[in-house]
mmCIF file of C-alpha atoms in Angstrom:
data_model
loop_
_atom_site.group_PDB
_atom_site.id
_atom_site.type_symbol
_atom_site.label_atom_id
_atom_site.label_comp_id
_atom_site.label_asym_id
_atom_site.label_seq_id
_atom_site.Cartn_x
_atom_site.Cartn_y
_atom_site.Cartn_z
ATOM 1 C CA UNK A 1 -10.267 126.757 136.031
ATOM 2 C CA UNK A 2 -12.768 126.342 133.209
ATOM 3 C CA UNK A 3 -16.068 124.933 134.422
ATOM 4 C CA UNK A 4 -18.262 125.277 131.341
ATOM 5 C CA UNK A 5 -17.886 123.927 127.830
ATOM 6 C CA UNK A 6 -19.987 125.239 124.963
ATOM 7 C CA UNK A 7 -22.290 123.189 122.771
ATOM 8 C CA UNK A 8 -24.652 124.131 119.925
ATOM 9 C CA UNK A 9 -27.900 122.230 119.427
ATOM 10 C CA UNK A 10 -29.338 122.671 115.917
ATOM 11 C CA UNK A 11 -33.032 122.128 115.231
ATOM 12 C CA UNK A 12 -34.087 123.374 111.814
ATOM 13 C CA UNK A 13 -33.316 127.110 111.676
ATOM 14 C CA UNK A 14 -32.700 127.244 115.447
ATOM 15 C CA UNK A 15 -29.156 127.196 116.762
ATOM 16 C CA UNK A 16 -29.366 126.922 120.551
ATOM 17 C CA UNK A 17 -26.104 127.483 122.407
ATOM 18 C CA UNK A 18 -25.595 126.124 125.913
ATOM 19 C CA UNK A 19 -22.792 125.913 128.470
ATOM 20 C CA UNK A 20 -22.407 122.564 130.228
ATOM 21 C CA UNK A 21 -20.398 120.702 132.828
ATOM 22 C CA UNK A 22 -19.271 117.059 132.755
ATOM 23 C CA UNK A 23 -21.858 114.862 130.944
ATOM 24 C CA UNK A 24 -23.367 111.683 132.326
ATOM 25 C CA UNK A 25 -24.874 112.926 135.593
ATOM 26 C CA UNK A 26 -28.500 113.856 136.343
ATOM 27 C CA UNK A 27 -29.335 116.982 134.368
ATOM 28 C CA UNK A 28 -30.079 120.441 135.724
ATOM 29 C CA UNK A 29 -31.155 122.879 133.012
ATOM 30 C CA UNK A 30 -30.606 126.501 134.083
ATOM 31 C CA UNK A 31 -32.316 129.518 132.501
ATOM 32 C CA UNK A 32 -30.791 132.945 133.263
ATOM 33 C CA UNK A 33 -32.629 136.216 133.680
ATOM 34 C CA UNK A 34 -33.226 139.185 131.411
ATOM 35 C CA UNK A 35 -29.975 140.509 129.966
ATOM 36 C CA UNK A 36 -27.933 137.752 131.640
ATOM 37 C CA UNK A 37 -25.595 135.214 130.118
ATOM 38 C CA UNK A 38 -25.534 131.590 131.328
ATOM 39 C CA UNK A 39 -22.188 132.306 132.982
ATOM 40 C CA UNK A 40 -24.027 133.724 135.999
ATOM 41 C CA UNK A 41 -24.441 130.055 136.956
ATOM 42 C CA UNK A 42 -20.787 129.082 136.603
ATOM 43 C CA UNK A 43 -19.849 129.429 140.279
ATOM 44 C CA UNK A 44 -22.948 127.500 141.261
ATOM 45 C CA UNK A 45 -22.191 124.763 138.713
ATOM 46 C CA UNK A 46 -18.669 124.368 140.078
ATOM 47 C CA UNK A 47 -20.147 123.263 143.397
ATOM 48 C CA UNK A 48 -23.135 121.257 142.153
ATOM 49 C CA UNK A 49 -20.966 118.380 140.965
ATOM 50 C CA UNK A 50 -23.808 115.910 141.486
ATOM 51 C CA UNK A 51 -25.430 117.404 138.366
ATOM 52 C CA UNK A 52 -24.571 117.887 134.739
ATOM 53 C CA UNK A 53 -25.458 121.563 134.619
ATOM 54 C CA UNK A 54 -26.656 122.806 131.225
ATOM 55 C CA UNK A 55 -27.012 126.596 131.220
ATOM 56 C CA UNK A 56 -28.940 128.158 128.342
ATOM 57 C CA UNK A 57 -28.041 131.116 126.135
ATOM 58 C CA UNK A 58 -31.515 132.648 125.904
ATOM 59 C CA UNK A 59 -32.748 133.738 122.461
ATOM 60 C CA UNK A 60 -32.182 137.421 121.640
ATOM 61 C CA UNK A 61 -29.545 137.615 124.360
ATOM 62 C CA UNK A 62 -26.432 136.848 122.337
ATOM 63 C CA UNK A 63 -25.230 133.884 120.330
ATOM 64 C CA UNK A 64 -28.339 131.668 120.226
ATOM 65 C CA UNK A 65 -30.064 132.031 116.857
ATOM 66 C CA UNK A 66 -33.850 131.758 116.939
ATOM 67 C CA UNK A 67 -35.722 133.230 113.934
ATOM 68 C CA UNK A 68 -38.766 135.312 114.804
ATOM 69 C CA UNK A 69 -40.743 133.152 112.362
ATOM 70 C CA UNK A 70 -40.417 130.237 114.822
ATOM 71 C CA UNK A 71 -42.675 130.658 117.850
ATOM 72 C CA UNK A 72 -40.871 130.254 121.149
ATOM 73 C CA UNK A 73 -43.356 127.835 122.741
ATOM 74 C CA UNK A 74 -43.128 125.511 125.703
ATOM 75 C CA UNK A 75 -43.574 122.527 123.363
ATOM 76 C CA UNK A 76 -40.633 123.610 121.193
ATOM 77 C CA UNK A 77 -38.481 124.111 124.261
ATOM 78 C CA UNK A 78 -39.545 120.685 125.493
ATOM 79 C CA UNK A 79 -38.318 119.112 122.270
ATOM 80 C CA UNK A 80 -34.975 120.902 122.580
ATOM 81 C CA UNK A 81 -34.465 119.807 126.177
ATOM 82 C CA UNK A 82 -35.214 116.178 125.295
ATOM 83 C CA UNK A 83 -32.602 116.391 122.536
ATOM 84 C CA UNK A 84 -30.086 117.905 124.962
ATOM 85 C CA UNK A 85 -30.901 115.194 127.489
ATOM 86 C CA UNK A 86 -30.063 112.555 124.858
ATOM 87 C CA UNK A 87 -26.819 114.370 124.133
ATOM 88 C CA UNK A 88 -25.533 114.846 127.682
ATOM 89 C CA UNK A 89 -27.151 112.204 129.850
ATOM 90 C CA UNK A 90 -29.152 109.564 127.918
ATOM 91 C CA UNK A 91 -29.047 107.189 130.878
ATOM 92 C CA UNK A 92 -31.113 109.680 132.923
ATOM 93 C CA UNK A 93 -34.567 110.057 131.302
ATOM 94 C CA UNK A 94 -35.649 112.858 133.644
ATOM 95 C CA UNK A 95 -34.133 116.262 134.401
ATOM 96 C CA UNK A 96 -34.481 119.176 136.803
ATOM 97 C CA UNK A 97 -35.184 122.802 135.928
ATOM 98 C CA UNK A 98 -33.885 126.020 137.464
ATOM 99 C CA UNK A 99 -35.064 129.423 136.296
ATOM 100 C CA UNK A 100 -33.858 132.788 137.546
ATOM 101 C CA UNK A 101 -35.969 135.939 137.043
ATOM 102 C CA UNK A 102 -37.115 135.922 133.384
ATOM 103 C CA UNK A 103 -35.712 132.402 133.174
ATOM 104 C CA UNK A 104 -38.215 131.396 135.832
ATOM 105 C CA UNK A 105 -40.980 131.996 133.312
ATOM 106 C CA UNK A 106 -39.170 129.672 130.891
ATOM 107 C CA UNK A 107 -38.686 126.941 133.503
ATOM 108 C CA UNK A 108 -42.269 127.083 134.794
ATOM 109 C CA UNK A 109 -43.755 127.061 131.294
ATOM 110 C CA UNK A 110 -41.629 124.112 130.161
ATOM 111 C CA UNK A 111 -42.487 122.231 133.353
ATOM 112 C CA UNK A 112 -46.217 122.733 132.763
ATOM 113 C CA UNK A 113 -45.862 121.317 129.251
ATOM 114 C CA UNK A 114 -44.102 118.088 130.246
ATOM 115 C CA UNK A 115 -44.195 117.654 134.048
ATOM 116 C CA UNK A 116 -43.627 113.897 133.833
ATOM 117 C CA UNK A 117 -40.035 114.441 132.705
ATOM 118 C CA UNK A 118 -39.067 116.830 135.528
ATOM 119 C CA UNK A 119 -37.528 115.560 138.779
ATOM 120 C CA UNK A 120 -37.360 118.927 140.568
ATOM 121 C CA UNK A 121 -38.278 122.526 139.845
ATOM 122 C CA UNK A 122 -36.277 125.426 141.273
ATOM 123 C CA UNK A 123 -37.613 128.965 140.816
ATOM 124 C CA UNK A 124 -35.116 131.653 141.789
ATOM 125 C CA UNK A 125 -36.736 135.127 142.081
ATOM 126 C CA UNK A 126 -38.930 134.094 139.115
ATOM 127 C CA UNK A 127 -40.805 136.390 136.789
ATOM 128 C CA UNK A 128 -44.328 135.364 135.849
ATOM 129 C CA UNK A 129 -45.869 134.663 139.256
ATOM 130 C CA UNK A 130 -47.347 138.150 139.398
ATOM 131 C CA UNK A 131 -49.058 139.552 136.327
ATOM 132 C CA UNK A 132 -47.084 142.548 135.035
ATOM 133 C CA UNK A 133 -49.221 145.322 133.582
ATOM 134 C CA UNK A 134 -46.525 146.484 131.152
ATOM 135 C CA UNK A 135 -45.682 143.016 129.909
ATOM 136 C CA UNK A 136 -49.323 142.177 129.224
ATOM 137 C CA UNK A 137 -49.919 145.519 127.498
ATOM 138 C CA UNK A 138 -46.808 145.228 125.345
ATOM 139 C CA UNK A 139 -47.157 141.625 124.192
ATOM 140 C CA UNK A 140 -50.686 140.240 124.404
ATOM 141 C CA UNK A 141 -52.205 141.875 121.293
ATOM 142 C CA UNK A 142 -50.960 143.147 117.941
ATOM 143 C CA UNK A 143 -52.171 146.646 118.875
ATOM 144 C CA UNK A 144 -50.252 146.433 122.144
ATOM 145 C CA UNK A 145 -47.092 145.371 120.349
ATOM 146 C CA UNK A 146 -47.389 148.284 117.913
ATOM 147 C CA UNK A 147 -47.879 150.656 120.846
ATOM 148 C CA UNK A 148 -44.882 149.140 122.637
ATOM 149 C CA UNK A 149 -42.670 149.543 119.584
ATOM 150 C CA UNK A 150 -43.791 153.167 119.179
ATOM 151 C CA UNK A 151 -43.051 153.876 122.837
ATOM 152 C CA UNK A 152 -39.567 152.402 122.552
ATOM 153 C CA UNK A 153 -38.778 154.853 119.754
ATOM 154 C CA UNK A 154 -38.658 157.524 122.461
ATOM 155 C CA UNK A 155 -36.765 156.949 125.709
ATOM 156 C CA UNK A 156 -38.499 159.860 127.411
ATOM 157 C CA UNK A 157 -41.962 158.604 126.509
ATOM 158 C CA UNK A 158 -41.480 155.043 127.715
ATOM 159 C CA UNK A 159 -39.678 156.198 130.876
ATOM 160 C CA UNK A 160 -42.512 158.611 131.607
ATOM 161 C CA UNK A 161 -45.108 155.876 131.205
ATOM 162 C CA UNK A 162 -43.153 153.500 133.428
ATOM 163 C CA UNK A 163 -42.756 156.223 136.072
ATOM 164 C CA UNK A 164 -46.502 156.840 135.964
ATOM 165 C CA UNK A 165 -47.173 153.130 136.429
ATOM 166 C CA UNK A 166 -45.020 153.191 139.588
ATOM 167 C CA UNK A 167 -46.987 156.145 140.976
ATOM 168 C CA UNK A 168 -50.224 154.284 140.240
ATOM 169 C CA UNK A 169 -48.958 151.184 141.985
ATOM 170 C CA UNK A 170 -48.988 149.098 138.802
ATOM 171 C CA UNK A 171 -45.194 148.566 138.730
ATOM 172 C CA UNK A 172 -42.470 148.655 141.368
ATOM 173 C CA UNK A 173 -39.540 151.054 141.686
ATOM 174 C CA UNK A 174 -37.189 148.111 141.328
ATOM 175 C CA UNK A 175 -38.771 147.117 138.028
ATOM 176 C CA UNK A 176 -38.454 150.736 136.821
ATOM 177 C CA UNK A 177 -34.785 150.852 137.829
ATOM 178 C CA UNK A 178 -33.984 147.513 136.181
ATOM 179 C CA UNK A 179 -35.804 148.388 132.958
ATOM 180 C CA UNK A 180 -34.406 151.923 132.714
ATOM 181 C CA UNK A 181 -30.849 150.687 132.285
ATOM 182 C CA UNK A 182 -31.903 149.130 128.977
ATOM 183 C CA UNK A 183 -33.691 152.223 127.640
ATOM 184 C CA UNK A 184 -30.843 154.658 127.026
ATOM 185 C CA UNK A 185 -29.379 152.808 124.048
ATOM 186 C CA UNK A 186 -31.361 152.237 120.830
ATOM 187 C CA UNK A 187 -29.992 148.695 120.388
ATOM 188 C CA UNK A 188 -30.924 147.805 123.952
ATOM 189 C CA UNK A 189 -34.439 149.124 123.369
ATOM 190 C CA UNK A 190 -34.735 146.889 120.300
ATOM 191 C CA UNK A 191 -33.461 143.961 122.347
ATOM 192 C CA UNK A 192 -36.050 144.736 125.012
ATOM 193 C CA UNK A 193 -38.787 144.524 122.389
ATOM 194 C CA UNK A 194 -37.452 141.274 120.896
ATOM 195 C CA UNK A 195 -36.975 139.580 124.269
ATOM 196 C CA UNK A 196 -40.380 140.493 125.641
ATOM 197 C CA UNK A 197 -42.454 139.996 122.510
ATOM 198 C CA UNK A 198 -40.842 136.760 121.357
ATOM 199 C CA UNK A 199 -41.246 135.084 124.758
ATOM 200 C CA UNK A 200 -44.947 135.927 125.053
ATOM 201 C CA UNK A 201 -45.999 132.304 124.517
ATOM 202 C CA UNK A 202 -44.195 131.217 127.687
ATOM 203 C CA UNK A 203 -46.632 132.645 130.211
ATOM 204 C CA UNK A 204 -47.580 129.765 132.489
ATOM 205 C CA UNK A 205 -50.302 131.006 134.822
ATOM 206 C CA UNK A 206 -49.680 130.391 138.552
ATOM 207 C CA UNK A 207 -52.984 128.505 138.738
ATOM 208 C CA UNK A 208 -51.848 126.079 136.029
ATOM 209 C CA UNK A 209 -48.440 125.705 137.660
ATOM 210 C CA UNK A 210 -50.067 124.997 141.024
ATOM 211 C CA UNK A 211 -52.361 122.352 139.516
ATOM 212 C CA UNK A 212 -49.515 120.586 137.720
ATOM 213 C CA UNK A 213 -47.219 120.596 140.752
ATOM 214 C CA UNK A 214 -49.946 119.168 142.962
ATOM 215 C CA UNK A 215 -51.092 116.561 140.434
ATOM 216 C CA UNK A 216 -47.596 115.246 139.760
ATOM 217 C CA UNK A 217 -46.276 115.806 143.299
ATOM 218 C CA UNK A 218 -43.129 117.376 141.853
ATOM 219 C CA UNK A 219 -40.701 118.657 144.496
ATOM 220 C CA UNK A 220 -40.479 122.422 143.972
ATOM 221 C CA UNK A 221 -38.439 125.129 145.663
ATOM 222 C CA UNK A 222 -39.192 128.845 145.414
ATOM 223 C CA UNK A 223 -36.244 131.019 146.456
ATOM 224 C CA UNK A 224 -36.824 134.743 146.970
ATOM 225 C CA UNK A 225 -34.795 137.723 148.144
ATOM 226 C CA UNK A 226 -36.089 139.408 151.277
ATOM 227 C CA UNK A 227 -35.138 142.827 149.893
ATOM 228 C CA UNK A 228 -35.947 142.203 146.235
ATOM 229 C CA UNK A 229 -37.738 145.197 144.688
ATOM 230 C CA UNK A 230 -38.048 143.571 141.233
ATOM 231 C CA UNK A 231 -39.703 140.267 142.163
ATOM 232 C CA UNK A 232 -41.265 141.433 145.414
ATOM 233 C CA UNK A 233 -41.712 139.012 148.345
ATOM 234 C CA UNK A 234 -45.498 138.894 147.914
ATOM 235 C CA UNK A 235 -44.851 136.778 144.790
ATOM 236 C CA UNK A 236 -44.736 133.801 147.175
ATOM 237 C CA UNK A 237 -48.493 134.111 147.663
ATOM 238 C CA UNK A 238 -49.074 133.163 144.009
ATOM 239 C CA UNK A 239 -48.121 129.550 144.765
ATOM 240 C CA UNK A 240 -49.641 129.270 148.242
ATOM 241 C CA UNK A 241 -51.762 126.319 147.112
ATOM 242 C CA UNK A 242 -48.813 124.095 146.136
ATOM 243 C CA UNK A 243 -48.646 121.162 148.544
ATOM 244 C CA UNK A 244 -45.027 120.147 147.997
ATOM 245 C CA UNK A 245 -43.530 123.625 147.711
ATOM 246 C CA UNK A 246 -40.614 124.789 149.834
ATOM 247 C CA UNK A 247 -40.334 128.574 150.087
ATOM 248 C CA UNK A 248 -36.851 129.771 150.976
ATOM 249 C CA UNK A 249 -35.557 133.259 151.666
ATOM 250 C CA UNK A 250 -32.146 134.816 151.116
ATOM 251 C CA UNK A 251 -31.228 138.064 152.848
ATOM 252 C CA UNK A 252 -30.503 139.816 149.564
ATOM 253 C CA UNK A 253 -31.985 141.697 146.645
ATOM 254 C CA UNK A 254 -32.674 140.416 143.130
ATOM 255 C CA UNK A 255 -29.325 139.024 141.915
ATOM 256 C CA UNK A 256 -29.473 135.907 144.079
ATOM 257 C CA UNK A 257 -26.846 134.085 142.000
ATOM 258 C CA UNK A 258 -24.031 136.321 143.324
ATOM 259 C CA UNK A 259 -21.065 134.876 145.200
ATOM 260 C CA UNK A 260 -22.151 136.357 148.533
ATOM 261 C CA UNK A 261 -25.412 134.380 148.424
ATOM 262 C CA UNK A 262 -23.959 131.183 146.987
ATOM 263 C CA UNK A 263 -23.504 129.118 150.187
ATOM 264 C CA UNK A 264 -27.140 129.680 151.146
ATOM 265 C CA UNK A 265 -28.346 129.071 147.592
ATOM 266 C CA UNK A 266 -26.421 125.798 147.302
ATOM 267 C CA UNK A 267 -27.815 124.567 150.621
ATOM 268 C CA UNK A 268 -31.360 125.268 149.403
ATOM 269 C CA UNK A 269 -30.799 123.533 146.087
ATOM 270 C CA UNK A 270 -29.516 120.474 147.932
ATOM 271 C CA UNK A 271 -32.310 120.576 150.518
ATOM 272 C CA UNK A 272 -29.756 120.819 153.316
ATOM 273 C CA UNK A 273 -31.504 123.619 155.223
ATOM 274 C CA UNK A 274 -35.054 122.607 156.077
ATOM 275 C CA UNK A 275 -35.411 125.094 158.920
ATOM 276 C CA UNK A 276 -35.369 128.231 156.784
#
């Protein structure tokens, strides 16, 4: 049974592709993780029939076309989501956001830009709560980006540097394992550069996120894997000051969207399990 239908939103040179369920219901925008397609949310969307789920094809991950000359900012994303809201559910002026892994950085950044339009925020094993040494080094300055590009020209060099960062306690073994799978192929290394560098404007600091959530009293749920070695459990401490935050745990690793975790995930998204 087909759950998703595809739609392309055009905004100047940007062609943003999304997958969506039946229009007209309250909106839940879903941002997948690094290297993922929006179809990781299809099983979840099949059960969340109370929402119109709109799952995003992230730029530099496939069919979405986003020129590098156009900065990928939270304000630009906010404009796109408002346009999608008018397309799929104009009778509902607000929407909810869900971000998984790298998509968590997207969701948090967009929320911080326009918190008044967001009903609920769901962060699923989100990137961005803990400052990553390699991400900051590779993206924050022009010199860092040149160094990053030079490192990616050699698999052995970048792998050696990542391994050293694990030994020094700067990165985790899980992060090394996840990243290494994208280093063997030259095209994947280029994609790694494009995805990291072109999303550098979407770094919402946990302090800013905490302030916005508290000021606007937005219901927020942080869902983490107990055995996650990529987004480690201590990431929960980054939002310890949020007054209306629910922190939920799944007995799993990083890929919390998988079928085996789905019943627990759905119950958390619906707020059905308040004891966990």
